Amino acid sequence: MEEQLKIDFEKLLENSNFSKKNVEIKRKNFNDFIEKGFPNRREENWKFSDLNQIISKNIKNLSFYHDLSKPNKIDQSIFIDSLEHNKLVFVNGRIEKIEFDYEEKNKIQILDDLVLEKPNNANNSLLFLNNAFVSKYFKLIVKKNYSLLKPLVIYNITNKDLVSKSVNLKVDILLEENSSLKLIELSNDKSTTNFININYNFDVQKNSILKNYKIDNNSNSNVKYCFNNINQDTNSVSEIFLLSSGSEFIKNEINCNLNGKYASAFVNGIFNLNETKHHEIKTNINHIVENTKSYQLIKGVLEDKSKAVYQGKIFVESKAQKTDGYQLSKAILLNDNTEFNAKPELEIYADDVKCSHGSASGSLNEDSIFYLMSRGLNYQEAKKLLINGFLLDVVEKITDTEIKNLIKNIINL
Amino acid sequence: MREKQIDQLKDYKYGFTTDIESIKAPKGLNKEVIKFISNAKKEPKWMFDWRMKAFERLKNLKEPNWQKPKYPKINYQDIYYYSAPKGTGEKPKSIDELDPKLLETYKKLGIPLQEQQRLNGIAVDAVFDSVSVATTFKDKLNEVGVIFCSISEAIQKHPELVKKYLGSVIPLTDHYFATLNSAVFTDGSFVYIPPGVRCPMELSTYFRINASQTGQFERTLIIADKGSYVSYLEGCTAPMRDENQLHAANVELVALDNAEIKYSTVQNWYPGDDNGKGGIYNFVTKRGLCKGINSKISWTQVETGSAITWKYPSCVLQGDNSIGEFYSIAITNNYQKADTGTKMIHLGKNTKSKIISKGISAGFSDMTYRGLVEISSKAKNSRNYTQCDSLLMGNKCGAHTVPYIKNKNPESNIAHEATTSKISEEQLHYCQQRGLNPEEAVGLIVNGFCKEVLQQLPMEFAVEAQKLVGISLEGSVG
């Protein structure tokens, strides 16, 4: 694979016109990636999901360069009809449409000629890969005191033309003071066996609100990794919802730093898996200063031979007194060959804190099924009702009614 | 100087050394030393070969490094692997023949071997540095067929049992420290409970490291045959030295059909002084195998000592309907570090496990609960319940929880809970209002916090453990 990487990297540099500075950074990050390679189970973070193995099992002849010079057609039918929204559309990793029809133009700024920054996590080789191969790196700025009137939907579309490619996307989002953004990321894949590596950086400044809904519901054979880094300032709020269901493999990693007092972070997630799907959610909530709050709720329903992993960590710095941290993960295993692994971790250095976590996994409650059947439902209906109720609990946590209904529709709840 | 020493002794009352001449093997880890140990023990050839196999294997193994508490590199060539009190070459027939100084030591430790002969107490096997020096109550145990002796005696007298079970739970190749122990273990206890026998008394071993620059590598093997029951206690202390000493023991338990083993530890190795100098590195491998159906293994531990405690008493639940339990209190103060927990591996059907872990950290210490619960795809109808609570005193210390939960069976249930908190001001205020001073109040509240675990200890140990909890936290309030 190393040979291929080198050839493709040179091809990329040849065919794009990156600034001198960026080429330099890219080369450095490329070498860092070559040194580390794809992560494997020997790294604690990848203990339950050996990416190296998953890629070599699912993807044959992975190549790292594909031509982004020609525009792709956008399949309009993918767009959400029921909701008025702003659009950012990526097709096969190429930006095809930027549309903020509902917003004041001077309140939003999009930059695409940026100097790359060094990844803030030196152990994460996939961030190096992303930096080395990303072709255009975007930054969205929401100006001070402005709340977007309509949600922004980022469409991540891949079509049939894309086979066995590594696609890298990098988007930074800056919410200046007193601003707010509702962001839906919707992926729709018709492509086969690609490795998609997405890196989001959110900077949520004082009194700002970020609501981020990630929806991966469309069945496909791609392997995905999505890293979200969130920095939160005083009194900011972030709400993240993950629907992890469609791809063959996806790992959503959330690294949230609560840097300002009274900042709070909410992470809610659903695994709804079947066949041989293998999904992971990994969270790192860092309470850096006092009076911060975090809440995490992850629920999973696993069928066939699927496997779900939840690694959640609450870290409390010694200054971060009065921290309130909570974490709960639950899974229902429906078949003999399903597997649920959890590692709910607490690392605490302050004494005046309230931190707890819980994790449970098991089968559907037979008593509840019996009760429903005695009311006239058949076994399948009873099962469906219980599972829906189990998952609905998480969806109900979504604070935006319009988007909540949209998501309910998507997963037929 | 002397005053200082006395002052220190107040904190750790087992910190004295005993002036007993000892025979030591040359420093270092090599074939000769292993040969020396094997010869000193008059071991048969198969045992020596076994040790050599472990030693060969050790050359290819690396020390694990995933643990939270890091420690300076240990120079394995700078340790005495064998140190025996002079005069125990021939094991004394009765306790009266023992070196009086040794007896004195054990008296100071609160284990009056002679008195125990008379009182209706506990059978004790005392291990001094690396050698088992005395075992009490032999006759009474012989009557019911219980074998309780040092492992070196067992190797000679009951080779068939040792051959069959030694290394059957912790294989030679398990990990660095277990393999090191297999190569150089010097002594330890051996217990065999015959079928259908309920051991008439608590069995107990006291481990003490006396000589400096020695490591203690004892090996304990307990076999409970069909339908038997045994309760086993282990206590450990060491003198105060400003060097770090290594303690790498292996404990193997085997429970056959319908058998039950209860293993309790009160670990009070020297934790180092207030500034974190010296203390024992307690890197112990403890594992129990519930081999038969309906078998049960229960671990109870009170960990207050050691500079670094790094151990995971585990249960492999192989037999159907078997039960594993783990109750733990771990207290760290000053600069102590602990990374402890358990592993429950469910292999058989209808297996159950329960984990109750209480961690208390004070001063500048750091405590980690690390545990694994794994339910394999064949372990139908299995259950696990885990609860780990941490208490923090002050914001210079740390408390961490790292559970690994793996469920591969849809008919099984796993539940895990963990909380972290501090002693509430209201509780402290209430106790002080009733006339307790702040330290007593903390002691009372902490004892309440640990009650679930303390209750699991045999009575004699529970009293000692309760006191220990109080002493360990002295000076951590205010």
Tab-separated table of C-alpha atoms in Angstrom, chain B residues 85-381:
chain	number	residue	atom	x	y	z
B	85	PRO	CA	16.241	-17.119	57.056
B	86	LYS	CA	19.266	-19.151	58.105
B	87	GLY	CA	18.457	-22.346	59.868
B	88	THR	CA	15.342	-23.269	57.972
B	89	GLY	CA	17.169	-25.516	55.572
B	90	GLU	CA	15.555	-28.303	57.445
B	91	LYS	CA	12.038	-27.384	58.217
B	92	PRO	CA	11.364	-27.410	61.960
B	93	LYS	CA	9.073	-30.185	63.106
B	94	SER	CA	7.244	-27.998	65.543
B	95	ILE	CA	6.996	-24.329	66.197
B	96	ASP	CA	9.172	-24.533	69.297
B	97	GLU	CA	12.189	-25.161	67.104
B	98	LEU	CA	11.794	-21.898	65.245
B	99	ASP	CA	14.251	-19.054	65.646
B	100	PRO	CA	12.892	-16.971	68.538
B	101	LYS	CA	13.563	-13.815	66.588
B	102	LEU	CA	11.262	-15.037	63.868
B	103	LEU	CA	8.550	-15.751	66.353
B	104	GLU	CA	9.061	-12.296	67.793
B	105	THR	CA	8.567	-10.809	64.352
B	106	TYR	CA	5.327	-12.615	63.819
B	107	LYS	CA	4.168	-11.558	67.259
B	108	LYS	CA	4.780	-7.939	66.280
B	109	LEU	CA	2.774	-8.557	63.154
B	110	GLY	CA	-0.048	-9.793	65.297
B	111	ILE	CA	0.332	-13.420	64.313
B	112	PRO	CA	1.357	-15.214	67.477
B	113	LEU	CA	2.003	-18.618	65.949
B	114	GLN	CA	2.348	-20.389	69.298
B	115	GLU	CA	-0.814	-19.023	70.789
B	116	GLN	CA	-2.723	-20.036	67.767
B	117	GLN	CA	-1.863	-23.609	68.445
B	118	ARG	CA	-3.856	-23.353	71.603
B	119	LEU	CA	-6.622	-20.998	70.659
B	120	ASN	CA	-9.326	-22.222	68.415
B	121	GLY	CA	-8.054	-20.094	65.608
B	122	ILE	CA	-6.875	-20.189	62.114
B	123	ALA	CA	-4.299	-22.409	60.490
B	124	VAL	CA	-1.412	-20.200	59.434
B	125	ASP	CA	1.347	-20.661	56.900
B	126	ALA	CA	3.947	-17.959	57.406
B	127	VAL	CA	6.201	-16.971	54.540
B	128	PHE	CA	9.261	-14.955	55.522
B	129	ASP	CA	11.075	-13.333	52.629
B	130	SER	CA	10.746	-16.153	50.196
B	131	VAL	CA	10.470	-19.191	52.391
B	132	SER	CA	7.621	-20.724	54.236
B	133	VAL	CA	8.762	-20.953	57.860
B	134	ALA	CA	5.899	-22.380	59.777
B	135	THR	CA	2.567	-23.966	59.256
B	136	THR	CA	0.273	-24.397	62.215
B	137	PHE	CA	-2.564	-26.803	62.924
B	138	LYS	CA	-1.213	-29.538	60.721
B	139	ASP	CA	-2.645	-32.427	62.710
B	140	LYS	CA	-6.149	-31.179	62.782
B	141	LEU	CA	-6.154	-30.588	59.054
B	142	ASN	CA	-4.610	-33.986	58.391
B	143	GLU	CA	-7.541	-35.611	60.127
B	144	VAL	CA	-9.998	-34.479	57.451
B	145	GLY	CA	-7.482	-34.954	54.661
B	146	VAL	CA	-6.868	-31.294	53.914
B	147	ILE	CA	-3.380	-30.674	52.605
B	148	PHE	CA	-2.055	-27.292	53.694
B	149	CYS	CA	1.666	-26.827	53.342
B	150	SER	CA	4.269	-24.813	51.558
B	151	ILE	CA	4.424	-25.305	47.825
B	152	SER	CA	7.984	-26.633	47.977
B	153	GLU	CA	6.815	-29.335	50.339
B	154	ALA	CA	3.918	-30.107	48.021
B	155	ILE	CA	6.253	-30.436	45.046
B	156	GLN	CA	8.046	-33.198	46.919
B	157	LYS	CA	5.140	-34.905	48.649
B	158	HIS	CA	2.262	-34.435	46.223
B	159	PRO	CA	3.921	-34.108	42.824
B	160	GLU	CA	0.917	-35.550	40.980
B	161	LEU	CA	-1.371	-32.747	42.190
B	162	VAL	CA	1.174	-30.031	41.576
B	163	LYS	CA	1.998	-31.368	38.117
B	164	LYS	CA	-1.655	-31.495	37.183
B	165	TYR	CA	-2.692	-28.043	38.357
B	166	LEU	CA	0.394	-25.816	38.446
B	167	GLY	CA	0.160	-23.456	35.503
B	168	SER	CA	-3.271	-24.733	34.510
B	169	VAL	CA	-4.925	-21.411	35.343
B	170	ILE	CA	-2.038	-19.031	34.734
B	171	PRO	CA	-0.090	-20.593	31.878
B	172	LEU	CA	3.680	-20.280	31.778
B	173	THR	CA	3.432	-17.886	28.885
B	174	ASP	CA	0.736	-15.622	30.287
B	175	HIS	CA	2.548	-12.298	30.635
B	176	TYR	CA	5.873	-10.928	31.757
B	177	PHE	CA	5.442	-10.930	35.523
B	178	ALA	CA	3.596	-14.241	35.654
B	179	THR	CA	6.332	-15.850	33.589
B	180	LEU	CA	9.016	-14.272	35.758
B	181	ASN	CA	7.295	-15.748	38.770
B	182	SER	CA	7.106	-19.173	37.135
B	183	ALA	CA	10.846	-19.090	36.586
B	184	VAL	CA	11.972	-17.916	40.011
B	185	PHE	CA	9.146	-18.531	42.482
B	186	THR	CA	10.585	-19.531	45.808
B	187	ASP	CA	7.750	-20.592	48.006
B	188	GLY	CA	4.128	-20.091	48.795
B	189	SER	CA	1.177	-22.061	49.994
B	190	PHE	CA	-0.439	-25.146	48.647
B	191	VAL	CA	-3.947	-26.180	49.594
B	192	TYR	CA	-5.876	-29.220	48.540
B	193	ILE	CA	-9.351	-29.887	49.876
B	194	PRO	CA	-10.518	-33.437	49.178
B	195	PRO	CA	-13.987	-34.176	47.745
B	196	GLY	CA	-16.907	-33.344	50.001
B	197	VAL	CA	-14.834	-31.764	52.766
B	198	ARG	CA	-15.694	-28.456	54.286
B	199	CYS	CA	-12.391	-27.161	55.603
B	200	PRO	CA	-12.907	-26.927	59.385
B	201	MET	CA	-11.071	-23.654	59.808
B	202	GLU	CA	-9.941	-20.585	57.945
B	203	LEU	CA	-6.576	-21.079	56.278
B	204	SER	CA	-4.237	-18.166	56.331
B	205	THR	CA	-0.869	-17.131	54.979
B	206	TYR	CA	1.234	-14.221	56.098
B	207	PHE	CA	3.795	-12.925	53.655
B	208	ARG	CA	6.614	-10.746	54.809
B	209	ILE	CA	9.522	-9.278	52.892
B	210	ASN	CA	12.384	-8.690	55.334
B	211	ALA	CA	15.710	-8.581	53.524
B	212	SER	CA	16.550	-5.552	51.416
B	213	GLN	CA	16.952	-5.666	47.643
B	214	THR	CA	14.988	-8.856	47.482
B	215	GLY	CA	11.970	-9.506	45.442
B	216	GLN	CA	9.257	-11.761	46.690
B	217	PHE	CA	7.923	-14.262	44.234
B	218	GLU	CA	5.568	-16.595	45.931
B	219	ARG	CA	3.223	-18.996	44.298
B	220	THR	CA	-0.062	-20.107	45.756
B	221	LEU	CA	-2.086	-22.977	44.443
B	222	ILE	CA	-5.468	-23.873	45.887
B	223	ILE	CA	-7.486	-26.808	44.653
B	224	ALA	CA	-10.993	-27.418	45.904
B	225	ASP	CA	-12.096	-30.865	44.819
B	226	LYS	CA	-15.715	-31.815	44.152
B	227	GLY	CA	-18.188	-30.492	46.702
B	228	SER	CA	-15.602	-28.967	49.008
B	229	TYR	CA	-15.317	-25.543	50.610
B	230	VAL	CA	-12.409	-23.468	51.794
B	231	SER	CA	-11.885	-19.952	53.010
B	232	TYR	CA	-8.376	-18.636	52.640
B	233	LEU	CA	-6.865	-15.443	53.987
B	234	GLU	CA	-3.731	-13.682	52.927
B	235	GLY	CA	-1.927	-10.841	54.667
B	236	CYS	CA	1.230	-9.068	53.678
B	237	THR	CA	3.624	-6.582	55.246
B	238	ALA	CA	7.172	-5.382	54.649
B	239	PRO	CA	9.713	-3.185	56.417
B	240	MET	CA	10.220	0.448	55.537
B	241	ARG	CA	13.024	0.905	53.073
B	242	ASP	CA	13.656	3.757	50.751
B	243	GLU	CA	14.158	1.519	47.757
B	244	ASN	CA	11.369	-0.007	45.733
B	245	GLN	CA	10.999	-3.726	46.141
B	246	LEU	CA	9.244	-5.962	43.676
B	247	HIS	CA	6.560	-8.399	44.675
B	248	ALA	CA	5.329	-10.523	41.804
B	249	ALA	CA	3.254	-13.411	43.068
B	250	ASN	CA	1.054	-15.837	41.215
B	251	VAL	CA	-2.083	-17.207	42.801
B	252	GLU	CA	-4.019	-19.983	41.100
B	253	LEU	CA	-7.365	-21.283	42.287
B	254	VAL	CA	-9.149	-24.289	40.869
B	255	ALA	CA	-12.713	-25.109	41.883
B	256	LEU	CA	-14.129	-28.413	40.646
B	257	ASP	CA	-17.806	-29.440	40.569
B	258	ASN	CA	-19.881	-27.877	43.366
B	259	ALA	CA	-16.795	-26.554	45.121
B	260	GLU	CA	-16.401	-23.114	46.612
B	261	ILE	CA	-13.289	-21.064	47.310
B	262	LYS	CA	-13.326	-17.817	49.187
B	263	TYR	CA	-10.074	-15.907	48.968
B	264	SER	CA	-9.553	-12.819	51.090
B	265	THR	CA	-6.573	-10.499	51.037
B	266	VAL	CA	-5.595	-7.720	53.328
B	267	GLN	CA	-2.669	-6.190	51.548
B	268	ASN	CA	-0.620	-3.814	53.647
B	269	TRP	CA	2.791	-3.781	52.003
B	270	TYR	CA	4.901	-0.763	52.887
B	271	PRO	CA	3.509	2.105	50.779
B	272	GLY	CA	6.571	4.356	50.812
B	273	ASP	CA	6.975	7.461	52.943
B	274	ASP	CA	4.917	10.653	52.759
B	275	ASN	CA	6.963	11.866	49.829
B	276	GLY	CA	6.522	8.708	47.837
B	277	LYS	CA	10.011	7.341	48.404
B	278	GLY	CA	10.388	3.597	48.660
B	279	GLY	CA	7.560	1.110	48.949
B	280	ILE	CA	6.632	-2.151	47.338
B	281	TYR	CA	5.676	-2.688	43.728
B	282	ASN	CA	2.859	-5.124	44.043
B	283	PHE	CA	2.481	-6.724	40.597
B	284	VAL	CA	0.476	-9.822	41.297
B	285	THR	CA	-1.354	-12.237	39.041
B	286	LYS	CA	-4.356	-13.861	40.658
B	287	ARG	CA	-6.718	-16.020	38.719
B	288	GLY	CA	-9.383	-18.522	39.619
B	289	LEU	CA	-10.851	-21.176	37.394
B	290	CYS	CA	-14.389	-22.361	38.066
B	291	LYS	CA	-13.747	-25.618	36.304
B	292	GLY	CA	-16.682	-27.670	37.450
B	293	ILE	CA	-20.424	-27.121	37.373
B	294	ASN	CA	-21.981	-25.069	40.199
B	295	SER	CA	-18.570	-24.000	41.399
B	296	LYS	CA	-17.938	-20.645	42.992
B	297	ILE	CA	-14.923	-18.427	43.517
B	298	SER	CA	-15.089	-15.270	45.528
B	299	TRP	CA	-12.279	-12.721	45.791
B	300	THR	CA	-12.304	-10.143	48.534
B	301	GLN	CA	-9.503	-7.664	48.780
B	302	VAL	CA	-8.584	-4.727	50.941
B	303	GLU	CA	-5.688	-2.910	49.347
B	304	THR	CA	-4.142	-0.232	51.485
B	305	GLY	CA	-0.420	-0.696	51.010
B	306	SER	CA	2.201	-0.769	48.244
B	307	ALA	CA	3.691	2.119	46.334
B	308	ILE	CA	2.097	0.701	43.204
B	309	THR	CA	-0.617	-1.904	43.215
B	310	TRP	CA	-1.245	-3.462	39.845
B	311	LYS	CA	-3.415	-6.542	39.914
B	312	TYR	CA	-6.628	-8.019	38.652
B	313	PRO	CA	-7.909	-11.046	40.567
B	314	SER	CA	-9.958	-12.796	37.904
B	315	CYS	CA	-12.462	-15.582	37.465
B	316	VAL	CA	-12.761	-17.826	34.450
B	317	LEU	CA	-16.286	-19.221	34.663
B	318	GLN	CA	-15.917	-22.384	32.656
B	319	GLY	CA	-18.348	-24.725	34.386
B	320	ASP	CA	-22.077	-24.296	33.808
B	321	ASN	CA	-23.891	-22.435	36.609
B	322	SER	CA	-20.615	-21.277	38.112
B	323	ILE	CA	-20.359	-18.033	40.036
B	324	GLY	CA	-17.594	-15.477	40.306
B	325	GLU	CA	-17.522	-12.652	42.804
B	326	PHE	CA	-15.148	-9.776	43.365
B	327	TYR	CA	-15.310	-7.405	46.299
B	328	SER	CA	-12.633	-4.796	46.593
B	329	ILE	CA	-11.648	-1.799	48.635
B	330	ALA	CA	-8.612	0.051	47.443
B	331	ILE	CA	-7.274	3.031	49.332
B	332	THR	CA	-4.448	5.212	48.128
B	333	ASN	CA	-2.917	8.065	50.065
B	334	ASN	CA	0.170	10.283	49.675
B	335	TYR	CA	1.904	9.233	46.441
B	336	GLN	CA	0.522	5.710	46.202
B	337	LYS	CA	-0.798	4.457	42.917
B	338	ALA	CA	-3.190	1.662	42.212
B	339	ASP	CA	-4.468	0.114	39.018
B	340	THR	CA	-6.674	-2.717	40.100
B	341	GLY	CA	-9.905	-4.459	39.249
B	342	THR	CA	-10.998	-7.805	37.957
B	343	LYS	CA	-11.784	-9.891	34.922
B	344	MET	CA	-14.873	-12.035	34.688
B	345	ILE	CA	-14.787	-14.344	31.709
B	346	HIS	CA	-18.057	-16.153	31.161
B	347	LEU	CA	-17.658	-19.343	29.162
B	348	GLY	CA	-20.247	-21.722	30.625
B	349	LYS	CA	-24.015	-21.500	30.543
B	350	ASN	CA	-25.973	-19.777	33.344
B	351	THR	CA	-22.848	-18.285	34.827
B	352	LYS	CA	-23.112	-15.319	37.126
B	353	SER	CA	-20.682	-12.713	38.299
B	354	LYS	CA	-20.806	-9.751	40.610
B	355	ILE	CA	-18.270	-6.989	41.022
B	356	ILE	CA	-18.344	-4.467	43.836
B	357	SER	CA	-15.383	-2.130	43.850
B	358	LYS	CA	-14.819	0.812	46.144
B	359	GLY	CA	-11.911	3.120	45.525
B	360	ILE	CA	-10.797	5.895	47.816
B	361	SER	CA	-8.042	8.281	46.882
B	362	ALA	CA	-6.484	10.986	49.012
B	363	GLY	CA	-3.341	13.101	49.028
B	364	PHE	CA	-1.464	13.016	45.729
B	365	SER	CA	-2.451	9.484	44.908
B	366	ASP	CA	-3.943	8.015	41.792
B	367	MET	CA	-6.397	5.175	41.600
B	368	THR	CA	-7.770	3.299	38.631
B	369	TYR	CA	-10.429	0.634	38.470
B	370	ARG	CA	-9.879	-1.433	35.353
B	371	GLY	CA	-12.116	-4.391	34.737
B	372	LEU	CA	-13.208	-6.717	32.003
B	373	VAL	CA	-16.517	-8.487	31.736
B	374	GLU	CA	-16.697	-10.795	28.765
B	375	ILE	CA	-19.627	-12.994	27.893
B	376	SER	CA	-18.775	-15.437	25.154
B	377	SER	CA	-21.301	-16.520	22.563
B	378	LYS	CA	-21.805	-19.880	24.273
B	379	ALA	CA	-22.453	-18.494	27.754
B	380	LYS	CA	-26.216	-18.486	27.473
B	381	ASN	CA	-28.276	-16.899	30.228
